[in-house]
PDB file of C-alpha atoms in Angstrom:
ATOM      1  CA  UNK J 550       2.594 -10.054  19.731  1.00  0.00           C
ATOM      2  CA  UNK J 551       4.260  -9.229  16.280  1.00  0.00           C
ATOM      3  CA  UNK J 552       3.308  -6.406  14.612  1.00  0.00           C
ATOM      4  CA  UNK J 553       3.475  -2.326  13.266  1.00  0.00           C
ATOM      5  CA  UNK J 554       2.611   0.501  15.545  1.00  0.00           C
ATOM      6  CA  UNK J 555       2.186   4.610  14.418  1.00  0.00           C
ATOM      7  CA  UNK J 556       1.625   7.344  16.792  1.00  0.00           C
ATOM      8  CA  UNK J 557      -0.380   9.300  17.192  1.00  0.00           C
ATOM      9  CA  UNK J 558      -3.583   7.999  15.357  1.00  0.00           C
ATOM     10  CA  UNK J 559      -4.419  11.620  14.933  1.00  0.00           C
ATOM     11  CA  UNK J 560      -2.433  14.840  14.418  1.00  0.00           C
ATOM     12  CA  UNK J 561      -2.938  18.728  13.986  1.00  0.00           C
ATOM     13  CA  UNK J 562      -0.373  21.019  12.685  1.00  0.00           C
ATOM     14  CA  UNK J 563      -0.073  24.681  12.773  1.00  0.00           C
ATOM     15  CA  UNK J 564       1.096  26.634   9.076  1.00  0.00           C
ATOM     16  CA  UNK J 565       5.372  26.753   9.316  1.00  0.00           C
ATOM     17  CA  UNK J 566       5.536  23.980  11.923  1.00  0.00           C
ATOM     18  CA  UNK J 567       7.644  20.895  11.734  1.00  0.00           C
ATOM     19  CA  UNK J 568       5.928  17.304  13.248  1.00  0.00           C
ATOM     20  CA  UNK J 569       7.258  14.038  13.233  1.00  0.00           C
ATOM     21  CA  UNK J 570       5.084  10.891  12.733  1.00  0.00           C
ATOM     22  CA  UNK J 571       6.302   8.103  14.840  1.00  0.00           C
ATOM     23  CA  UNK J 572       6.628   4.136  13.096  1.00  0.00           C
ATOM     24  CA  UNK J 573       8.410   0.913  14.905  1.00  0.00           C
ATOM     25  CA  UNK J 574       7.988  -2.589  14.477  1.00  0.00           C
ATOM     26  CA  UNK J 575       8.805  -5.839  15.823  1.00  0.00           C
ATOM     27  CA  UNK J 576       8.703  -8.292  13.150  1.00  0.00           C
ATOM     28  CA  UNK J 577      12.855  -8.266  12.711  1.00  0.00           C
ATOM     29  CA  UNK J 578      11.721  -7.167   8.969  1.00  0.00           C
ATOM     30  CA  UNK J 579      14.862  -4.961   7.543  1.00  0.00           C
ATOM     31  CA  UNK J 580      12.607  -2.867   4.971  1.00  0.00           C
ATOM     32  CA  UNK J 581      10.308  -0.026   6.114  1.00  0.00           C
ATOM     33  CA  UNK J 582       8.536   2.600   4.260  1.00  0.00           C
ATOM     34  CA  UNK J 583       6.186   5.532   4.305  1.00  0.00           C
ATOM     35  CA  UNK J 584       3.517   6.089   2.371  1.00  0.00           C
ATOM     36  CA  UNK J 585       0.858   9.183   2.242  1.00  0.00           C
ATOM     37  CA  UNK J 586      -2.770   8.615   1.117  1.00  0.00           C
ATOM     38  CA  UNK J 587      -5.165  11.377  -0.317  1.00  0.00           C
ATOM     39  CA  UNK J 588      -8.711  10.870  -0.168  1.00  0.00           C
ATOM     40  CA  UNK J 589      -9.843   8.560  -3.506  1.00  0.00           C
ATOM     41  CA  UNK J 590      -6.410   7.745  -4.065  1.00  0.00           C
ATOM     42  CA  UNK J 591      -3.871   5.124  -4.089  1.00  0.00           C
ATOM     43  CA  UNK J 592      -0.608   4.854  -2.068  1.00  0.00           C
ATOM     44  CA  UNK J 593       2.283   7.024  -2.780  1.00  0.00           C
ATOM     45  CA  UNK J 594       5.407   6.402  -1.636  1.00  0.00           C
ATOM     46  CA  UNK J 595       7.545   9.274   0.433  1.00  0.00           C
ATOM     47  CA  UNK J 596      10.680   7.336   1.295  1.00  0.00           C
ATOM     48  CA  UNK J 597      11.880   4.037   2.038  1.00  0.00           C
ATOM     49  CA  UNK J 598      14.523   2.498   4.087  1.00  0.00           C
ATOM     50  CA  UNK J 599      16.640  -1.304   3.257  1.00  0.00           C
ATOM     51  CA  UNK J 600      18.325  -1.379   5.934  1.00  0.00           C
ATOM     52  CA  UNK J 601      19.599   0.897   9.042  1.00  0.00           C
ATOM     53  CA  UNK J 602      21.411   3.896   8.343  1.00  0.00           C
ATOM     54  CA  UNK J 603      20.467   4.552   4.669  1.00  0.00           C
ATOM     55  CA  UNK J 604      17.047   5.395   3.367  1.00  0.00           C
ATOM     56  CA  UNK J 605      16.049   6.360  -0.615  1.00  0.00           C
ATOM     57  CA  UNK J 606      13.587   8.903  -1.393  1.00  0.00           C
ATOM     58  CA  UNK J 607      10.442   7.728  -3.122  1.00  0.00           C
ATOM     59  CA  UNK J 608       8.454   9.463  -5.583  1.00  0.00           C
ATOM     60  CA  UNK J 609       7.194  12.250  -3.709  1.00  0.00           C
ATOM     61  CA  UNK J 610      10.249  12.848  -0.602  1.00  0.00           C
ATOM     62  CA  UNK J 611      10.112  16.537  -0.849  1.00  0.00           C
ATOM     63  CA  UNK J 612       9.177  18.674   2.087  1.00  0.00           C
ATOM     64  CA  UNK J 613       9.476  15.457   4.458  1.00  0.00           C
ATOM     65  CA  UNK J 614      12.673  13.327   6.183  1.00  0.00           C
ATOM     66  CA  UNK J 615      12.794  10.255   7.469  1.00  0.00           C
ATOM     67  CA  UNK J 616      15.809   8.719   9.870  1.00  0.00           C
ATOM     68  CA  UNK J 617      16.502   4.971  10.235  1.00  0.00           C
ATOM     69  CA  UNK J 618      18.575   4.854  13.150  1.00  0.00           C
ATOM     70  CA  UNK J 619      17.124   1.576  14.542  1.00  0.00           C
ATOM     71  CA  UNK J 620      15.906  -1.358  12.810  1.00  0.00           C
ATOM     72  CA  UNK J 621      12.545  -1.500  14.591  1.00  0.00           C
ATOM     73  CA  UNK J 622      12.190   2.765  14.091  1.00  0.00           C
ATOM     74  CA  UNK J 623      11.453   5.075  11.049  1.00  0.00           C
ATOM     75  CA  UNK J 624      10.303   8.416  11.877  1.00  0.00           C
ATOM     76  CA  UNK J 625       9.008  10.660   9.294  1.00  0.00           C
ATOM     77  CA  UNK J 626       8.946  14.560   9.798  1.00  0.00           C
ATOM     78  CA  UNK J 627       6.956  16.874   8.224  1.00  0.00           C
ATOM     79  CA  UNK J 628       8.758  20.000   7.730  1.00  0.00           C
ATOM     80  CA  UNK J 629       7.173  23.406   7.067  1.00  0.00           C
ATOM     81  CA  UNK J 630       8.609  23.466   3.218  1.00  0.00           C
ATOM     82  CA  UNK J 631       5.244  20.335   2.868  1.00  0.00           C
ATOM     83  CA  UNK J 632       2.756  22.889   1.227  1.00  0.00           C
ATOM     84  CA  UNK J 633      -0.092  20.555   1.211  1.00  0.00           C
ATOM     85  CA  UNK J 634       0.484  17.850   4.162  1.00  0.00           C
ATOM     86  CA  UNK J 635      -2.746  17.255   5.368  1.00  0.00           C
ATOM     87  CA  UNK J 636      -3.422  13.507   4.380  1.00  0.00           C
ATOM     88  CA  UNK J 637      -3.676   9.817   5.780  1.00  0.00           C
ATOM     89  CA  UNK J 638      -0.190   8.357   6.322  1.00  0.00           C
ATOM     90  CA  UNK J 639       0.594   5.201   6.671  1.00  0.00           C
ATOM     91  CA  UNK J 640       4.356   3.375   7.612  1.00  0.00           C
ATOM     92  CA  UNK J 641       5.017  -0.064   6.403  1.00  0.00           C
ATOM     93  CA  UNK J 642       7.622  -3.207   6.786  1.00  0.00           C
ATOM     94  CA  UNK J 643       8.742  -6.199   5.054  1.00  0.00           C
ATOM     95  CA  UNK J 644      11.567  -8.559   4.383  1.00  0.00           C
ATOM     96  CA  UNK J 645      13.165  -8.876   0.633  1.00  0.00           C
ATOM     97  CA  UNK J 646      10.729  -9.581  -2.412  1.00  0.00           C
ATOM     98  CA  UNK J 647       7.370  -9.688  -0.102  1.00  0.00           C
ATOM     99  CA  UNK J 648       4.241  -8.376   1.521  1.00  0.00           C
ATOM    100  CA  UNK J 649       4.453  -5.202   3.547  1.00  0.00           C
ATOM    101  CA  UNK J 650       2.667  -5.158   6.670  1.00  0.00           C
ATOM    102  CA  UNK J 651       1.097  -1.450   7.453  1.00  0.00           C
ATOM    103  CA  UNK J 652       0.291   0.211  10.476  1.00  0.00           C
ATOM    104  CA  UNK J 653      -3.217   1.896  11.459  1.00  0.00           C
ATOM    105  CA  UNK J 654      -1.877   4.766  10.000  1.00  0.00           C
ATOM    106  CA  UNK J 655      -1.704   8.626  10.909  1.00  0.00           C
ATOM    107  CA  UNK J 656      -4.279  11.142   9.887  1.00  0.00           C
ATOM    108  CA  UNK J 657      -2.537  14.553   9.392  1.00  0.00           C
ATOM    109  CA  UNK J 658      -4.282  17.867   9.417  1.00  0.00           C
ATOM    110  CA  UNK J 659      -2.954  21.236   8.924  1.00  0.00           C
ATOM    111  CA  UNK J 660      -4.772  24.120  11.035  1.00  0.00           C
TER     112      UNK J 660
ATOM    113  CA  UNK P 562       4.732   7.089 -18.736  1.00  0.00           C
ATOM    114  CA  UNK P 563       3.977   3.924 -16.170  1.00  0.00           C
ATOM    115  CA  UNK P 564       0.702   3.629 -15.237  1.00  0.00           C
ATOM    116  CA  UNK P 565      -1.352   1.259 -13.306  1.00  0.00           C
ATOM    117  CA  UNK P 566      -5.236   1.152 -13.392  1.00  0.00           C
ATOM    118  CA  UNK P 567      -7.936  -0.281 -11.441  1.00  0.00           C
ATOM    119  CA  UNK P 568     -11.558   0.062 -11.410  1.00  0.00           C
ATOM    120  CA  UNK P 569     -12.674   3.896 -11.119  1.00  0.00           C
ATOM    121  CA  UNK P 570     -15.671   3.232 -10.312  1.00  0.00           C
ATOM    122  CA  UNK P 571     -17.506   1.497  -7.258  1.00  0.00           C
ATOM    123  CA  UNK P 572     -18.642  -2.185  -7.920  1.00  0.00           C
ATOM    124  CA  UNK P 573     -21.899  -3.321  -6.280  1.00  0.00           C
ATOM    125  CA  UNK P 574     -22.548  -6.681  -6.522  1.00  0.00           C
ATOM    126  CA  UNK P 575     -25.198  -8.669  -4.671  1.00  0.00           C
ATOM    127  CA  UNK P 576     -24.368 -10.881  -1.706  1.00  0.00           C
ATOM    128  CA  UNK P 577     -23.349 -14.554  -3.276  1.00  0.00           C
ATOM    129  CA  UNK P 578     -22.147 -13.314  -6.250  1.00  0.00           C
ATOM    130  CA  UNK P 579     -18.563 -13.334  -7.722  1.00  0.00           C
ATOM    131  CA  UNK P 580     -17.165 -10.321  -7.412  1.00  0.00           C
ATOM    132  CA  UNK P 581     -14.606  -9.755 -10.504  1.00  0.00           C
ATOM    133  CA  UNK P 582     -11.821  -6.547  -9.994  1.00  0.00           C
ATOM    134  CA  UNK P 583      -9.342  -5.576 -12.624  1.00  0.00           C
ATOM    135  CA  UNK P 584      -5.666  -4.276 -12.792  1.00  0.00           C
ATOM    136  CA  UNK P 585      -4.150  -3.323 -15.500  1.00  0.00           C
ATOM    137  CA  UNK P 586      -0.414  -2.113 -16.330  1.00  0.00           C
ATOM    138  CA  UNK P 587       1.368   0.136 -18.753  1.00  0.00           C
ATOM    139  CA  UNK P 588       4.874   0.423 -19.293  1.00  0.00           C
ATOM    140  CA  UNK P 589       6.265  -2.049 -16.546  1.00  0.00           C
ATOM    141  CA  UNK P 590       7.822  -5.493 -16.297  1.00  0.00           C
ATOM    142  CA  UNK P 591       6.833  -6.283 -12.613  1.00  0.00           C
ATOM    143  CA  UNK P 592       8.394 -10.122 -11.314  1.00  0.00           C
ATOM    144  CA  UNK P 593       4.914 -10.017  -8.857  1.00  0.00           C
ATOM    145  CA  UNK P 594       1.872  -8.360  -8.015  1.00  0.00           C
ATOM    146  CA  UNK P 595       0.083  -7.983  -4.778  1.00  0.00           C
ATOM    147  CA  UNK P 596      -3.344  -7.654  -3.509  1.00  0.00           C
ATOM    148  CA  UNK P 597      -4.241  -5.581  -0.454  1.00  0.00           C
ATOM    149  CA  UNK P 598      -7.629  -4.889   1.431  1.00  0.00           C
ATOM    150  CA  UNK P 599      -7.800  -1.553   3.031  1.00  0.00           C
ATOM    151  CA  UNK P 600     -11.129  -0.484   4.928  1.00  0.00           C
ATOM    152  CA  UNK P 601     -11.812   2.976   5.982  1.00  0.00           C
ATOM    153  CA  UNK P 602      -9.116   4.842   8.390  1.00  0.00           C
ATOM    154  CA  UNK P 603      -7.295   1.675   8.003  1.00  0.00           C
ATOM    155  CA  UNK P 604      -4.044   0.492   6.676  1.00  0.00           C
ATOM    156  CA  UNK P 605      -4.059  -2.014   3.754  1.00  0.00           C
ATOM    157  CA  UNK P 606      -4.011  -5.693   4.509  1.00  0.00           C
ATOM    158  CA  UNK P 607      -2.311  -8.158   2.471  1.00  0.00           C
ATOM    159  CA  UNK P 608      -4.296 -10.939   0.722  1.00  0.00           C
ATOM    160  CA  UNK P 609      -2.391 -12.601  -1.914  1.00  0.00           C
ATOM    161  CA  UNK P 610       0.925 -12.368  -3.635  1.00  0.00           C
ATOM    162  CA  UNK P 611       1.366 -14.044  -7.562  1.00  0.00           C
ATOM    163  CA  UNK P 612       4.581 -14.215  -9.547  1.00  0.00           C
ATOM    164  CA  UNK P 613       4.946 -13.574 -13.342  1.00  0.00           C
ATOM    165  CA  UNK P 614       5.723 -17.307 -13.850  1.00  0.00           C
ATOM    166  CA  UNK P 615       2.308 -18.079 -11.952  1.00  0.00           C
ATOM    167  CA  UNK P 616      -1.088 -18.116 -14.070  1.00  0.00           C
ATOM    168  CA  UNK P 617      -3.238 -18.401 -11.236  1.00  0.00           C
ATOM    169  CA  UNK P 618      -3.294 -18.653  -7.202  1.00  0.00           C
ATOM    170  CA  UNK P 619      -6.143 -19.559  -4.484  1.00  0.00           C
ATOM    171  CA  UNK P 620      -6.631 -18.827  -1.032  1.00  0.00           C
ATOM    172  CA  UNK P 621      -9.851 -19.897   0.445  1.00  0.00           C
ATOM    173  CA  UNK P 622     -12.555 -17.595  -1.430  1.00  0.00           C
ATOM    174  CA  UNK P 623     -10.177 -15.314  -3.425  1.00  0.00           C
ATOM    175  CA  UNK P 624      -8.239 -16.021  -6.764  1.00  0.00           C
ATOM    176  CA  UNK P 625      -6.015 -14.183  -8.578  1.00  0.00           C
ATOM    177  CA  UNK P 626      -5.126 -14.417 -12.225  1.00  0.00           C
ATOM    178  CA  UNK P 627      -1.905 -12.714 -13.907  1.00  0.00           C
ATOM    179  CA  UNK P 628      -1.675 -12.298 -17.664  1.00  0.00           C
ATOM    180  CA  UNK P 629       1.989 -10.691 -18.676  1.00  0.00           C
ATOM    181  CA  UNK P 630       1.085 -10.370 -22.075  1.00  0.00           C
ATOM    182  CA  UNK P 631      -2.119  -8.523 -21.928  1.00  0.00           C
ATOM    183  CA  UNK P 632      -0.836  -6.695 -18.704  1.00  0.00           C
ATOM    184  CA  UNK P 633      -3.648  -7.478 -16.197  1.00  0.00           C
ATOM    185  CA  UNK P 634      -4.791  -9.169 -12.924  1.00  0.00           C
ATOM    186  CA  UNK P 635      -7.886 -10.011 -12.127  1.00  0.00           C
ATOM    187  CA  UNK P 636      -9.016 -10.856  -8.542  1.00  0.00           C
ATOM    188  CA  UNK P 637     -11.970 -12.648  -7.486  1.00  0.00           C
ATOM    189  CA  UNK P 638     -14.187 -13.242  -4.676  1.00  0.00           C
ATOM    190  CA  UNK P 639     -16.146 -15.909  -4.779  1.00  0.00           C
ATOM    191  CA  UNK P 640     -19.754 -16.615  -2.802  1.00  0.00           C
ATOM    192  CA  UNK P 641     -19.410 -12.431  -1.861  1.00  0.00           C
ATOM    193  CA  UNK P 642     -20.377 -11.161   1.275  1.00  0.00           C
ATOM    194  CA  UNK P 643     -21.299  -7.854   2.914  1.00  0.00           C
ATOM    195  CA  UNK P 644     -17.775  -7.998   5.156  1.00  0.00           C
ATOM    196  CA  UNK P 645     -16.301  -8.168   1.711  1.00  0.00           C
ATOM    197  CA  UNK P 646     -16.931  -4.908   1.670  1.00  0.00           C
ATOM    198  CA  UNK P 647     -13.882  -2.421   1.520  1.00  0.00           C
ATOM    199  CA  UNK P 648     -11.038  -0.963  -1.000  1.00  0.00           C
ATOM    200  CA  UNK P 649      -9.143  -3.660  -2.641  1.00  0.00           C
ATOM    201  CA  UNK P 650      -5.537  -2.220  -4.116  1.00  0.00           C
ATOM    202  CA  UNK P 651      -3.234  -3.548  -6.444  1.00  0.00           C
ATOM    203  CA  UNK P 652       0.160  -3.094  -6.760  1.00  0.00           C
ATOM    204  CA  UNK P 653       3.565  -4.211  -8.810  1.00  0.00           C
ATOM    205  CA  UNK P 654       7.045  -5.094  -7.695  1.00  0.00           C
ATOM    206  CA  UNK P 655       9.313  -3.472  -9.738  1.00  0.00           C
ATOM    207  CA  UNK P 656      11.445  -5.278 -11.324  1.00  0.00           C
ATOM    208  CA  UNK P 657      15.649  -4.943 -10.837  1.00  0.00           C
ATOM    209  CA  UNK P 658      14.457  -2.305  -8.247  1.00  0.00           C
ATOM    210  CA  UNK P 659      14.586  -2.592  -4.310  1.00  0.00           C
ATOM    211  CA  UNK P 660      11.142  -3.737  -2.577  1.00  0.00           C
ATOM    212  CA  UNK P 661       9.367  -0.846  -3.850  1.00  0.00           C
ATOM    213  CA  UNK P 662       5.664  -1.345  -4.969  1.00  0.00           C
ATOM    214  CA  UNK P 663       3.986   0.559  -7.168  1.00  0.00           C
ATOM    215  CA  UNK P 664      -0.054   0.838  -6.072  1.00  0.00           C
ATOM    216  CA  UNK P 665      -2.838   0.924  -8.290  1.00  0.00           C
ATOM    217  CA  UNK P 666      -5.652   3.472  -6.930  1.00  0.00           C
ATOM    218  CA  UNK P 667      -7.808   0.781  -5.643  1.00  0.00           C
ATOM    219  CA  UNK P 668     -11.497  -0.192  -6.422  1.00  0.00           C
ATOM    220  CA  UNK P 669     -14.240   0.132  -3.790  1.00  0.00           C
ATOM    221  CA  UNK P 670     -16.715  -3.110  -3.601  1.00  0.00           C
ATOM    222  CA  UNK P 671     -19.829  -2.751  -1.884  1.00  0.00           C
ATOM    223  CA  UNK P 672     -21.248  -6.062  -1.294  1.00  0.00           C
ATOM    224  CA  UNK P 673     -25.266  -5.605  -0.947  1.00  0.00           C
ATOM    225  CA  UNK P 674     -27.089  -8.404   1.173  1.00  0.00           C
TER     226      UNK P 674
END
């Protein structure tokens, strides 16, 4: 059974702490990306990832890193230097010049 | 600056009714736009994918148009019902880039019965 999975659905973080937001697939797709969602608004796009061992930043990498170790893994961590992390995340996949498939996303709050 | 724009505001429609949502673009050449479903808590589905060589494409009850000169889709759902009801996103590939996609900030349609 194909598909995206994120852990944990949701998370609570404490001021100055680092978490990490787990993604992995199974679809064999190369391409895998994070995205955060505020409330009302569209999808913005943290960092990205071609292929295994490289990754790009998107438009809004800082305070966060990713690591692409694995094809089917792409962790995000939210470091301390996020000032305003609490927000719906959400990890996607796809092969070249297509659709992304998402995951059920993660809902971040800070404490 | 690039810009995409959908829909601010929520669209009601009644149930049976076309419902009629609009993206438009600033500032970007995109080779393909996307349409996504996302319902609350959820993430974003895909629905349908048109190039810029494509005019128009069909699946089922949904149609998507693409205009590259006036720099706007329009997606439609035809016979509407309440399960239509969610957050329907747009976004752009952009062109010469990786498989980035640019989203639009989505429209909410409420389908009443």
């Amino acid at each position: 059974d194909g598909g995206i999975t994120q852990s944990p659905k949701y998370l609570f973080r404490k001021e100055g702490q680092n978490v990490t937001l787990s993604c992995e697939q199974n679809l064999n797709h190369d391409a895998m990306y994070w995205y955060r969602q505020d409330p009302g608004q569209g999808l913005r796009l943290i960092y990205y990832s071609q292929i295994v061992n490289d990754f790009q930043k998107g438009d809004i990498a800082e305070g966060y890193s990713v690591s692409r170790e694995k094809k089917e893994s792409f962790p995000l961590t939210v470091t301390s230097a996020q000032k305003n992390p609490t927000a719906f995340y959400l990890c996607a996949s796809s092969i070249a010049r297509a659709e992304q498939f998402f995951g059920p996303g993660t809902r971040l709050t800070v404490l | 600056s690039q810009k995409i724009e959908q829909n601010s505001e929520a669209l009601n429609i009644q149930e049976g009714k076309t419902a009629t949502l609009t993206c438009n673009y600033t500032n970007y050449s995109p080779a393909y736009l996307q349409w996504y479903r996302q319902d609350p808590g959820r993430g974003p589905v895909f629905l349908l994918l048109i190039r810029e060589n494509e005019k128009e494409k069909r699946k089922e009850r949904l149609k998507v148009t693409f205009d590259t000169t006036l720099k706007q889709s329009l997606f439609h759902i035809t016979a509407s019902q309440p399960a239509d009801s969610a957050t329907y996103l747009c976004a752009l590939d952009i062109r010469g880039a990786t498989n980035k996609l640019i989203f639009g900030t989505g429209t909410l349609l409420a389908v009443q019965p």
